[in-house]
Amino acid sequence: MTSINEKPDEMVAIESKSVSVTSNDFDSELASEKNFGQIDRSNGGSGFAAYCNVVCVVAGTGILGLPVALKQGGWIGLLILFLAWAMSIYTSNLLVKCLYAGGGNKERLTTYKDVANAAFGTIGGWVTFFFNAWILLGGPVLYLVLSGQNLNQLCKGTVAEIGDTAWIIISCVIVAIPFILVKTMKDVAWISGLGLFAIIVTVLVVLIMSAIDKPNQVNIEHDVVIWDMFPIALSTIAFSFGGNVVYPHIESSMKKPQDWTKVAAGGLSTCAILYMIVAVCGYFVYGSTVANPVYNSLPDNAGRIVAIVVITINVLTSAPIYTMSFSMDIEEFCNISVERFGKVKEFLIRASLRIVIMVVICVIACKVPHFGTLMSLIGAFGNCTLIFIFPVAFYLKLTGIRNKPIWELGWCFLVVLLGLVGLIFGTMEAVKQLIQDFN
């Protein structure tokens, strides 16, 4: 018999788990059951597959603009790079915590927008959806612009030199094939593995070729800090750590989501190491003359061709991860599922939606062919918000402020401050540069 004031062991266990989900130290409790959060993880992917997804989507083209970020802001950009790395690891974990802290016992929120809804209601949800869409559509636009430029450059002097726009359209078709046929993030792990290999090759080529070219670079200028260009440099660095928009879907594809902290830290640390190598050697060798993408500064030889080829492979493998994340958000919102429509009808509706998304991305990519400035604008307006500002705001709103130690609140303040500087001043400078590019 159980007295009125006593609670059965099962009830105590449930309440204990509910408390742990909303506490600061609940990482070990994430998905302790295969269906935790109403997600069937029995066929989920490995932690290594999630790691490949993180590195592929985060490193990508961001790695190409970091030498220019140092050119814009000076060597102090390395300090900002280190801060952005530490802060992005912190906020990636906050975002995943919010997925579990906002839905109550055993109910995992699905998307970034759901977290915003739980924290700040419908208005907060739609504001977040706008910034989320800005990144999830702006990222593939940027990738396809670079792919089109690269492919046309590779075909220079041949009958295949048909122009950037034509190659952008061809790139869209290439990306559309896996995007339409593959349903979930788990199914693109092999694509991410290929993209990871391409990133490592790119870093090695830039490192070796710039070292060989160093004796040919004379009167190269470097700056310690350039204050008036600091915000635009920050926005370029912020773009380089822009993975928050897809983290909810990557985490949901993991069989053991309790390993998310390790996956995020490992993936972002790998990216930071690769970034540091490319940023330092690119800016040290070419200084104020370094180009974006950085391989355009390399000597025009076989090494440069290899860099262009492998980074093109990377962007073509990274784009489906962004587009798939955006599509999955829309499909979740519209309840496009096999249970509702049946297998055939669901596929036709999903394929039609994804074709429309690719057409929109293709049109924008053909109309805004300015890679470097576009990277800065996307980084300033979208990534500074979604990486540095929103995760902190949602976390504090959902889990409380008074229960946090003073050092954590101070760190949260610094994270938000960095995001606001990049958002406000970086966006202003990026818009000015974009106007100049079009003129």
CSV table of C-alpha atoms in Angstrom, one decimal:
chain,number,residue,atom,x,y,z
A,1,MET,CA,0.0,0.0,0.0
A,2,THR,CA,1.1,3.5,-0.7
A,3,SER,CA,0.1,6.3,1.6
A,4,ILE,CA,-1.6,9.5,0.4
A,5,ASN,CA,1.5,11.6,0.9
A,6,GLU,CA,3.8,9.0,-0.8
A,7,LYS,CA,4.3,8.7,-4.5
A,8,PRO,CA,5.0,5.5,-6.4
A,9,ASP,CA,8.5,5.0,-7.6
A,10,GLU,CA,7.5,5.3,-11.2
A,11,MET,CA,6.0,8.8,-10.6
A,12,VAL,CA,9.1,9.9,-8.7
A,13,ALA,CA,11.3,8.7,-11.6
A,14,ILE,CA,9.1,10.6,-14.1
A,15,GLU,CA,9.3,13.8,-12.1
A,16,SER,CA,13.0,13.4,-11.6
A,17,LYS,CA,13.5,13.1,-15.3
A,18,SER,CA,11.3,16.1,-16.0
A,19,VAL,CA,13.4,18.2,-13.6
A,20,SER,CA,16.6,17.0,-15.2
A,21,VAL,CA,15.5,18.0,-18.7
A,22,THR,CA,15.0,21.6,-17.6
A,23,SER,CA,18.1,21.9,-15.6
A,24,ASN,CA,21.6,23.1,-16.7
A,25,ASP,CA,23.1,19.6,-16.3
A,26,PHE,CA,20.7,17.4,-18.3
A,27,ASP,CA,22.9,16.4,-21.2
A,28,SER,CA,23.3,12.8,-20.0
A,29,GLU,CA,19.5,12.5,-19.9
A,30,LEU,CA,18.9,13.4,-23.5
A,31,ALA,CA,17.1,10.6,-25.3
A,32,SER,CA,17.8,7.9,-22.7
A,33,GLU,CA,15.1,6.0,-24.5
A,34,LYS,CA,15.0,5.3,-28.2
A,35,ASN,CA,11.8,7.2,-28.7
A,36,PHE,CA,12.6,10.0,-26.3
A,37,GLY,CA,11.1,13.3,-27.5
A,38,GLN,CA,8.5,11.4,-29.7
A,39,ILE,CA,11.2,10.6,-32.2
A,40,ASP,CA,11.9,7.0,-33.3
A,41,ARG,CA,15.7,6.7,-33.1
A,42,SER,CA,15.9,3.0,-33.6
A,43,ASN,CA,17.3,3.5,-37.1
A,44,GLY,CA,19.2,6.7,-36.3
A,45,GLY,CA,22.6,7.6,-37.6
A,46,SER,CA,25.9,7.4,-35.7
A,47,GLY,CA,27.7,10.2,-33.9
A,48,PHE,CA,30.4,10.1,-36.6
A,49,ALA,CA,27.8,10.7,-39.3
A,50,ALA,CA,26.5,13.7,-37.3
A,51,TYR,CA,30.1,14.9,-36.9
A,52,CYS,CA,30.5,14.8,-40.7
A,53,ASN,CA,27.3,16.7,-41.2
A,54,VAL,CA,28.4,19.4,-38.7
A,55,VAL,CA,31.9,19.9,-40.3
A,56,CYS,CA,30.5,19.8,-43.9
A,57,VAL,CA,27.8,22.3,-43.3
A,58,VAL,CA,29.9,24.6,-41.0
A,59,ALA,CA,33.3,24.6,-42.7
A,60,GLY,CA,32.1,24.8,-46.4
A,61,THR,CA,32.7,28.1,-48.1
A,62,GLY,CA,33.2,29.9,-44.8
A,63,ILE,CA,36.8,28.6,-44.8
A,64,LEU,CA,37.5,30.5,-48.0
A,65,GLY,CA,36.7,34.0,-46.7
A,66,LEU,CA,38.7,34.0,-43.4
A,67,PRO,CA,41.9,35.4,-44.9
A,68,VAL,CA,39.8,38.3,-46.1
A,69,ALA,CA,38.3,38.6,-42.7
A,70,LEU,CA,41.8,39.2,-41.4
A,71,LYS,CA,42.4,41.6,-44.2
A,72,GLN,CA,39.3,43.5,-43.2
A,73,GLY,CA,39.9,43.6,-39.5
A,74,GLY,CA,43.6,42.9,-39.0
A,75,TRP,CA,45.3,40.2,-36.9
A,76,ILE,CA,42.8,40.8,-34.1
A,77,GLY,CA,40.5,38.7,-36.2
A,78,LEU,CA,42.2,35.7,-34.8
A,79,LEU,CA,41.0,36.6,-31.4
A,80,ILE,CA,37.4,37.0,-32.8
A,81,LEU,CA,37.8,33.7,-34.5
A,82,PHE,CA,38.7,32.0,-31.1
A,83,LEU,CA,35.7,33.8,-29.4
A,84,ALA,CA,33.3,32.8,-32.2
A,85,TRP,CA,34.5,29.2,-31.9
A,86,ALA,CA,34.0,29.1,-28.1
A,87,MET,CA,30.6,30.9,-28.3
A,88,SER,CA,29.3,28.7,-31.2
A,89,ILE,CA,30.0,25.5,-29.2
A,90,TYR,CA,28.2,27.1,-26.2
A,91,THR,CA,25.1,28.2,-28.2
A,92,SER,CA,24.9,25.0,-30.2
A,93,ASN,CA,24.4,23.2,-26.8
A,94,LEU,CA,22.0,25.8,-25.6
A,95,LEU,CA,19.8,25.4,-28.7
A,96,VAL,CA,19.6,21.6,-28.3
A,97,LYS,CA,18.9,22.0,-24.5
A,98,CYS,CA,16.0,24.3,-25.5
A,99,LEU,CA,14.6,21.6,-27.8
A,100,TYR,CA,14.0,19.5,-24.6
A,101,ALA,CA,13.4,22.3,-22.1
A,102,GLY,CA,10.6,23.9,-24.0
A,103,GLY,CA,8.3,20.9,-24.6
A,104,GLY,CA,7.7,19.4,-21.2
A,105,ASN,CA,8.2,15.8,-20.1
A,106,LYS,CA,9.3,13.5,-22.9
A,107,GLU,CA,8.3,16.0,-25.6
A,108,ARG,CA,11.1,17.2,-27.9
A,109,LEU,CA,10.5,20.4,-29.9
A,110,THR,CA,11.3,19.9,-33.6
A,111,THR,CA,12.6,23.1,-35.1
A,112,TYR,CA,14.3,26.4,-34.3
A,113,LYS,CA,10.9,28.0,-34.8
A,114,ASP,CA,9.3,25.7,-32.2
A,115,VAL,CA,11.8,26.8,-29.7
A,116,ALA,CA,11.1,30.5,-30.4
A,117,ASN,CA,7.3,29.8,-30.1
A,118,ALA,CA,7.9,28.1,-26.7
A,119,ALA,CA,10.0,31.0,-25.5
A,120,PHE,CA,8.3,34.1,-26.9
A,121,GLY,CA,5.1,33.0,-28.5
A,122,THR,CA,3.9,33.2,-32.1
A,123,ILE,CA,5.5,36.5,-32.9
A,124,GLY,CA,8.9,35.2,-31.7
A,125,GLY,CA,8.4,32.1,-33.7
A,126,TRP,CA,7.8,33.9,-37.0
A,127,VAL,CA,10.7,36.3,-36.4
A,128,THR,CA,13.0,33.4,-35.9
A,129,PHE,CA,11.5,31.6,-39.0
A,130,PHE,CA,12.4,34.7,-41.1
A,131,PHE,CA,16.0,34.6,-40.0
A,132,ASN,CA,16.1,30.9,-40.3
A,133,ALA,CA,14.9,31.0,-43.8
A,134,TRP,CA,17.4,33.8,-44.6
A,135,ILE,CA,20.2,31.4,-43.7
A,136,LEU,CA,18.7,28.1,-45.1
A,137,LEU,CA,18.0,29.7,-48.4
A,138,GLY,CA,20.9,32.3,-48.4
A,139,GLY,CA,23.5,29.6,-47.8
A,140,PRO,CA,22.6,27.5,-50.9
A,141,VAL,CA,22.4,30.7,-52.9
A,142,LEU,CA,25.9,31.5,-51.9
A,143,TYR,CA,27.1,28.0,-52.6
A,144,LEU,CA,25.6,27.9,-56.1
A,145,VAL,CA,27.0,31.3,-57.0
A,146,LEU,CA,30.4,30.0,-56.1
A,147,SER,CA,29.9,26.7,-57.9
A,148,GLY,CA,28.8,28.4,-61.1
A,149,GLN,CA,31.8,30.7,-61.0
A,150,ASN,CA,34.2,27.9,-60.3
A,151,LEU,CA,32.8,25.6,-63.1
A,152,ASN,CA,32.9,28.4,-65.6
A,153,GLN,CA,36.5,29.3,-64.5
A,154,LEU,CA,37.5,25.6,-64.9
A,155,CYS,CA,36.1,25.6,-68.5
A,156,LYS,CA,37.8,28.8,-69.5
A,157,GLY,CA,39.0,28.7,-73.1
A,158,THR,CA,36.8,25.7,-74.0
A,159,VAL,CA,33.4,25.2,-75.6
A,160,ALA,CA,32.1,24.6,-72.0
A,161,GLU,CA,32.7,28.2,-71.0
A,162,ILE,CA,29.0,29.1,-71.2
A,163,GLY,CA,28.9,31.7,-68.5
A,164,ASP,CA,28.4,31.8,-64.7
A,165,THR,CA,24.6,31.9,-65.0
A,166,ALA,CA,24.4,28.7,-67.1
A,167,TRP,CA,26.7,26.9,-64.7
A,168,ILE,CA,24.7,28.1,-61.7
A,169,ILE,CA,21.6,26.5,-63.3
A,170,ILE,CA,23.4,23.3,-63.9
A,171,SER,CA,24.7,23.3,-60.3
A,172,CYS,CA,21.1,23.7,-59.1
A,173,VAL,CA,20.0,20.6,-61.1
A,174,ILE,CA,22.9,18.6,-59.5
A,175,VAL,CA,21.9,19.7,-56.0
A,176,ALA,CA,18.2,19.1,-56.7
A,177,ILE,CA,18.7,15.4,-57.4
A,178,PRO,CA,19.7,14.3,-53.9
A,179,PHE,CA,17.5,17.0,-52.3
A,180,ILE,CA,14.4,15.7,-54.0
A,181,LEU,CA,15.1,11.9,-53.7
A,182,VAL,CA,16.6,11.8,-50.1
A,183,LYS,CA,14.1,12.4,-47.3
A,184,THR,CA,16.0,12.9,-44.0
A,185,MET,CA,19.3,14.2,-42.8
A,186,LYS,CA,20.5,10.8,-41.8
A,187,ASP,CA,20.4,9.7,-45.5
A,188,VAL,CA,22.9,12.4,-46.6
A,189,ALA,CA,25.7,11.3,-44.2
A,190,TRP,CA,27.7,9.8,-47.1
A,191,ILE,CA,27.4,13.2,-49.0
A,192,SER,CA,28.8,14.9,-45.9
A,193,GLY,CA,31.7,12.5,-45.7
A,194,LEU,CA,32.6,13.4,-49.3
A,195,GLY,CA,32.3,17.1,-48.4
A,196,LEU,CA,34.6,16.7,-45.4
A,197,PHE,CA,37.2,15.0,-47.6
A,198,ALA,CA,37.0,18.0,-50.0
A,199,ILE,CA,37.5,20.5,-47.2
A,200,ILE,CA,40.6,18.8,-45.9
A,201,VAL,CA,42.1,18.7,-49.4
A,202,THR,CA,41.3,22.4,-49.9
A,203,VAL,CA,43.1,23.3,-46.7
A,204,LEU,CA,46.2,21.3,-47.7
A,205,VAL,CA,46.3,22.8,-51.1
A,206,VAL,CA,46.0,26.4,-49.8
A,207,LEU,CA,48.7,25.7,-47.1
A,208,ILE,CA,51.2,24.1,-49.5
A,209,MET,CA,50.6,26.5,-52.5
A,210,SER,CA,50.7,29.7,-50.4
A,211,ALA,CA,54.0,28.5,-48.7
A,212,ILE,CA,55.5,27.8,-52.2
A,213,ASP,CA,54.3,31.3,-53.4
A,214,LYS,CA,55.6,33.2,-50.3
A,215,PRO,CA,59.0,34.2,-51.9
A,216,ASN,CA,57.1,35.8,-54.8
A,217,GLN,CA,55.1,38.1,-52.6
A,218,VAL,CA,57.0,41.3,-51.8
A,219,ASN,CA,55.9,44.5,-50.0
A,220,ILE,CA,52.9,42.7,-48.5
A,221,GLU,CA,51.1,44.8,-45.8
A,222,HIS,CA,49.5,43.6,-42.6
A,223,ASP,CA,47.5,45.4,-39.9
A,224,VAL,CA,47.1,44.5,-36.3
A,225,VAL,CA,43.6,46.0,-36.1
A,226,ILE,CA,41.4,48.0,-38.5
A,227,TRP,CA,38.6,49.3,-36.3
A,228,ASP,CA,36.3,50.8,-39.0
A,229,MET,CA,36.2,47.4,-40.8
A,230,PHE,CA,35.9,45.3,-37.6
A,231,PRO,CA,32.1,44.7,-37.9
A,232,ILE,CA,32.3,43.4,-41.4
A,233,ALA,CA,35.2,41.1,-40.5
A,234,LEU,CA,33.1,39.8,-37.6
A,235,SER,CA,30.2,39.1,-39.9
A,236,THR,CA,32.5,37.1,-42.2
A,237,ILE,CA,33.7,35.1,-39.2
A,238,ALA,CA,30.2,34.6,-38.0
A,239,PHE,CA,29.2,33.1,-41.4
A,240,SER,CA,32.0,30.6,-40.9
A,241,PHE,CA,30.3,29.1,-37.8
A,242,GLY,CA,26.8,29.2,-39.2
A,243,GLY,CA,25.4,25.8,-38.4
A,244,ASN,CA,22.7,26.5,-35.8
A,245,VAL,CA,20.0,26.4,-38.4
A,246,VAL,CA,20.5,22.7,-39.1
A,247,TYR,CA,21.5,21.5,-35.7
A,248,PRO,CA,18.0,20.5,-34.6
A,249,HIS,CA,17.7,18.2,-37.6
A,250,ILE,CA,21.2,16.8,-37.3
A,251,GLU,CA,20.6,16.0,-33.6
A,252,SER,CA,17.2,14.4,-34.4
A,253,SER,CA,19.0,12.0,-36.9
A,254,MET,CA,21.3,10.7,-34.2
A,255,LYS,CA,20.7,7.3,-32.6
A,256,LYS,CA,22.4,8.5,-29.4
A,257,PRO,CA,21.6,12.2,-29.1
A,258,GLN,CA,23.2,12.2,-25.6
A,259,ASP,CA,26.4,12.4,-27.6
A,260,TRP,CA,25.4,15.7,-29.1
A,261,THR,CA,27.8,17.8,-26.9
A,262,LYS,CA,30.7,15.7,-28.1
A,263,VAL,CA,29.6,15.9,-31.7
A,264,ALA,CA,29.2,19.7,-31.6
A,265,ALA,CA,32.5,20.3,-29.7
A,266,GLY,CA,34.4,17.9,-32.0
A,267,GLY,CA,32.9,19.2,-35.2
A,268,LEU,CA,33.3,22.9,-34.4
A,269,SER,CA,36.8,22.4,-33.1
A,270,THR,CA,37.8,20.6,-36.3
A,271,CYS,CA,36.4,23.6,-38.2
A,272,ALA,CA,38.3,26.1,-36.0
A,273,ILE,CA,41.6,24.3,-36.6
A,274,LEU,CA,41.1,24.3,-40.3
A,275,TYR,CA,40.0,27.9,-40.2
A,276,MET,CA,43.1,28.9,-38.3
A,277,ILE,CA,45.4,27.2,-40.8
A,278,VAL,CA,43.8,28.8,-43.9
A,279,ALA,CA,43.3,32.3,-42.3
A,280,VAL,CA,46.9,32.6,-41.0
A,281,CYS,CA,48.7,31.3,-44.1
A,282,GLY,CA,46.4,33.2,-46.5
A,283,TYR,CA,46.8,36.5,-44.8
A,284,PHE,CA,50.4,36.1,-43.9
A,285,VAL,CA,51.4,35.4,-47.5
A,286,TYR,CA,49.1,37.7,-49.4
A,287,GLY,CA,48.2,40.4,-46.8
A,288,SER,CA,46.0,43.2,-48.0
A,289,THR,CA,46.0,41.6,-51.6
A,290,VAL,CA,44.3,38.4,-50.5
A,291,ALA,CA,41.1,37.5,-52.4
A,292,ASN,CA,37.8,35.9,-51.5
A,293,PRO,CA,37.7,33.0,-52.2
A,294,VAL,CA,41.3,32.6,-51.1
A,295,TYR,CA,42.3,30.2,-53.9
A,296,ASN,CA,42.0,33.1,-56.4
A,297,SER,CA,45.2,34.4,-54.8
A,298,LEU,CA,47.1,31.2,-55.5
A,299,PRO,CA,49.4,30.8,-58.6
A,300,ASP,CA,47.5,29.8,-61.7
A,301,ASN,CA,48.6,26.2,-61.8
A,302,ALA,CA,47.5,22.6,-61.1
A,303,GLY,CA,47.3,23.3,-57.4
A,304,ARG,CA,44.8,26.1,-57.9
A,305,ILE,CA,42.7,23.9,-60.2
A,306,VAL,CA,42.6,21.1,-57.6
A,307,ALA,CA,41.5,23.6,-54.9
A,308,ILE,CA,38.7,24.9,-57.2
A,309,VAL,CA,37.5,21.3,-58.0
A,310,VAL,CA,37.4,20.1,-54.5
A,311,ILE,CA,35.7,23.2,-53.0
A,312,THR,CA,33.1,22.9,-55.8
A,313,ILE,CA,32.5,19.3,-54.7
A,314,ASN,CA,32.1,20.6,-51.1
A,315,VAL,CA,29.6,23.3,-51.9
A,316,LEU,CA,27.5,20.9,-54.0
A,317,THR,CA,27.5,18.4,-51.1
A,318,SER,CA,26.8,21.1,-48.5
A,319,ALA,CA,23.9,22.8,-50.3
A,320,PRO,CA,21.5,19.8,-49.9
A,321,ILE,CA,21.9,19.9,-46.1
A,322,TYR,CA,20.7,23.5,-45.9
A,323,THR,CA,17.8,23.0,-48.4
A,324,MET,CA,16.8,19.8,-46.7
A,325,SER,CA,16.6,21.4,-43.3
A,326,PHE,CA,14.4,24.2,-44.7
A,327,SER,CA,12.2,21.8,-46.5
A,328,MET,CA,11.8,19.6,-43.4
A,329,ASP,CA,10.7,22.7,-41.4
A,330,ILE,CA,8.0,23.4,-44.0
A,331,GLU,CA,6.9,19.8,-44.2
A,332,GLU,CA,6.7,19.7,-40.4
A,333,PHE,CA,4.6,22.9,-40.4
A,334,CYS,CA,2.3,21.7,-43.2
A,335,ASN,CA,2.1,18.1,-41.7
A,336,ILE,CA,3.3,16.5,-45.0
A,337,SER,CA,3.6,12.9,-43.8
A,338,VAL,CA,3.1,9.3,-45.0
A,339,GLU,CA,0.5,8.8,-42.3
A,340,ARG,CA,-1.6,11.6,-43.6
A,341,PHE,CA,-1.2,11.2,-47.4
A,342,GLY,CA,0.2,7.7,-48.0
A,343,LYS,CA,3.6,6.9,-49.4
A,344,VAL,CA,3.1,7.9,-53.1
A,345,LYS,CA,1.1,11.1,-52.5
A,346,GLU,CA,3.4,12.2,-49.8
A,347,PHE,CA,6.4,11.8,-52.1
A,348,LEU,CA,4.7,13.7,-54.9
A,349,ILE,CA,3.8,16.6,-52.5
A,350,ARG,CA,7.3,16.6,-51.0
A,351,ALA,CA,9.0,16.5,-54.3
A,352,SER,CA,6.9,19.3,-55.7
A,353,LEU,CA,7.6,21.5,-52.7
A,354,ARG,CA,11.4,20.9,-53.0
A,355,ILE,CA,11.4,21.6,-56.7
A,356,VAL,CA,9.8,25.0,-56.0
A,357,ILE,CA,12.4,25.7,-53.3
A,358,MET,CA,15.2,24.9,-55.7
A,359,VAL,CA,13.7,27.1,-58.4
A,360,VAL,CA,13.6,30.1,-56.0
A,361,ILE,CA,17.2,29.5,-54.9
A,362,CYS,CA,18.3,29.2,-58.5
A,363,VAL,CA,16.6,32.5,-59.5
A,364,ILE,CA,18.2,34.4,-56.6
A,365,ALA,CA,21.6,32.9,-57.3
A,366,CYS,CA,21.5,34.0,-60.9
A,367,LYS,CA,20.5,37.6,-59.9
A,368,VAL,CA,23.0,38.2,-57.1
A,369,PRO,CA,26.4,37.0,-58.3
A,370,HIS,CA,28.7,38.7,-55.7
A,371,PHE,CA,30.2,36.0,-53.6
A,372,GLY,CA,32.3,37.9,-51.1
A,373,THR,CA,29.8,40.6,-50.2
A,374,LEU,CA,26.9,38.1,-50.2
A,375,MET,CA,28.9,36.1,-47.6
A,376,SER,CA,29.3,39.1,-45.4
A,377,LEU,CA,25.6,40.1,-45.6
A,378,ILE,CA,24.4,36.6,-44.8
A,379,GLY,CA,26.8,36.3,-41.9
A,380,ALA,CA,25.9,39.7,-40.5
A,381,PHE,CA,22.2,39.7,-40.8
A,382,GLY,CA,21.4,36.0,-40.3
A,383,ASN,CA,24.2,34.2,-38.5
A,384,CYS,CA,25.0,36.9,-35.9
A,385,THR,CA,21.3,36.6,-34.9
A,386,LEU,CA,20.8,32.9,-35.0
A,387,ILE,CA,24.2,31.9,-33.6
A,388,PHE,CA,24.9,34.5,-30.9
A,389,ILE,CA,21.6,36.2,-29.9
A,390,PHE,CA,18.6,33.9,-30.2
A,391,PRO,CA,20.0,30.8,-28.5
A,392,VAL,CA,20.9,32.8,-25.4
A,393,ALA,CA,17.6,34.6,-25.3
A,394,PHE,CA,15.6,31.4,-25.7
A,395,TYR,CA,17.7,29.5,-23.1
A,396,LEU,CA,17.3,32.2,-20.4
A,397,LYS,CA,13.6,32.6,-21.1
A,398,LEU,CA,12.9,28.8,-21.0
A,399,THR,CA,15.1,27.8,-18.1
A,400,GLY,CA,15.2,31.0,-16.0
A,401,ILE,CA,17.8,33.7,-15.1
A,402,ARG,CA,18.0,33.6,-11.3
A,403,ASN,CA,19.2,30.0,-11.2
A,404,LYS,CA,22.3,30.7,-13.3
A,405,PRO,CA,25.7,31.5,-11.8
A,406,ILE,CA,27.0,35.0,-12.3
A,407,TRP,CA,29.8,33.9,-14.6
A,408,GLU,CA,27.4,32.2,-17.0
A,409,LEU,CA,25.2,35.3,-17.1
A,410,GLY,CA,28.4,37.4,-17.9
A,411,TRP,CA,29.3,35.0,-20.6
A,412,CYS,CA,25.8,35.2,-22.1
A,413,PHE,CA,26.1,39.0,-22.1
A,414,LEU,CA,29.4,38.8,-24.1
A,415,VAL,CA,27.9,36.4,-26.6
A,416,VAL,CA,24.8,38.6,-27.2
A,417,LEU,CA,27.0,41.7,-27.4
A,418,LEU,CA,29.2,40.2,-30.0
A,419,GLY,CA,26.1,39.2,-32.0
A,420,LEU,CA,24.6,42.7,-31.8
A,421,VAL,CA,27.8,44.4,-33.0
A,422,GLY,CA,28.0,42.1,-36.0
A,423,LEU,CA,24.3,42.3,-36.7
A,424,ILE,CA,24.0,46.1,-36.6
A,425,PHE,CA,27.3,47.4,-38.0
A,426,GLY,CA,28.1,44.4,-40.1
A,427,THR,CA,24.8,44.5,-41.9
A,428,MET,CA,25.3,48.3,-42.6
A,429,GLU,CA,28.7,47.8,-44.1
A,430,ALA,CA,27.7,44.7,-46.1
A,431,VAL,CA,24.7,46.5,-47.7
A,432,LYS,CA,27.0,49.4,-48.6
A,433,GLN,CA,29.5,47.1,-50.3
A,434,LEU,CA,26.7,45.2,-52.1
A,435,ILE,CA,25.4,48.5,-53.5
A,436,GLN,CA,28.9,49.4,-54.7
A,437,ASP,CA,29.3,46.0,-56.3
A,438,PHE,CA,26.1,46.4,-58.3
A,439,ASN,CA,27.0,49.9,-59.3
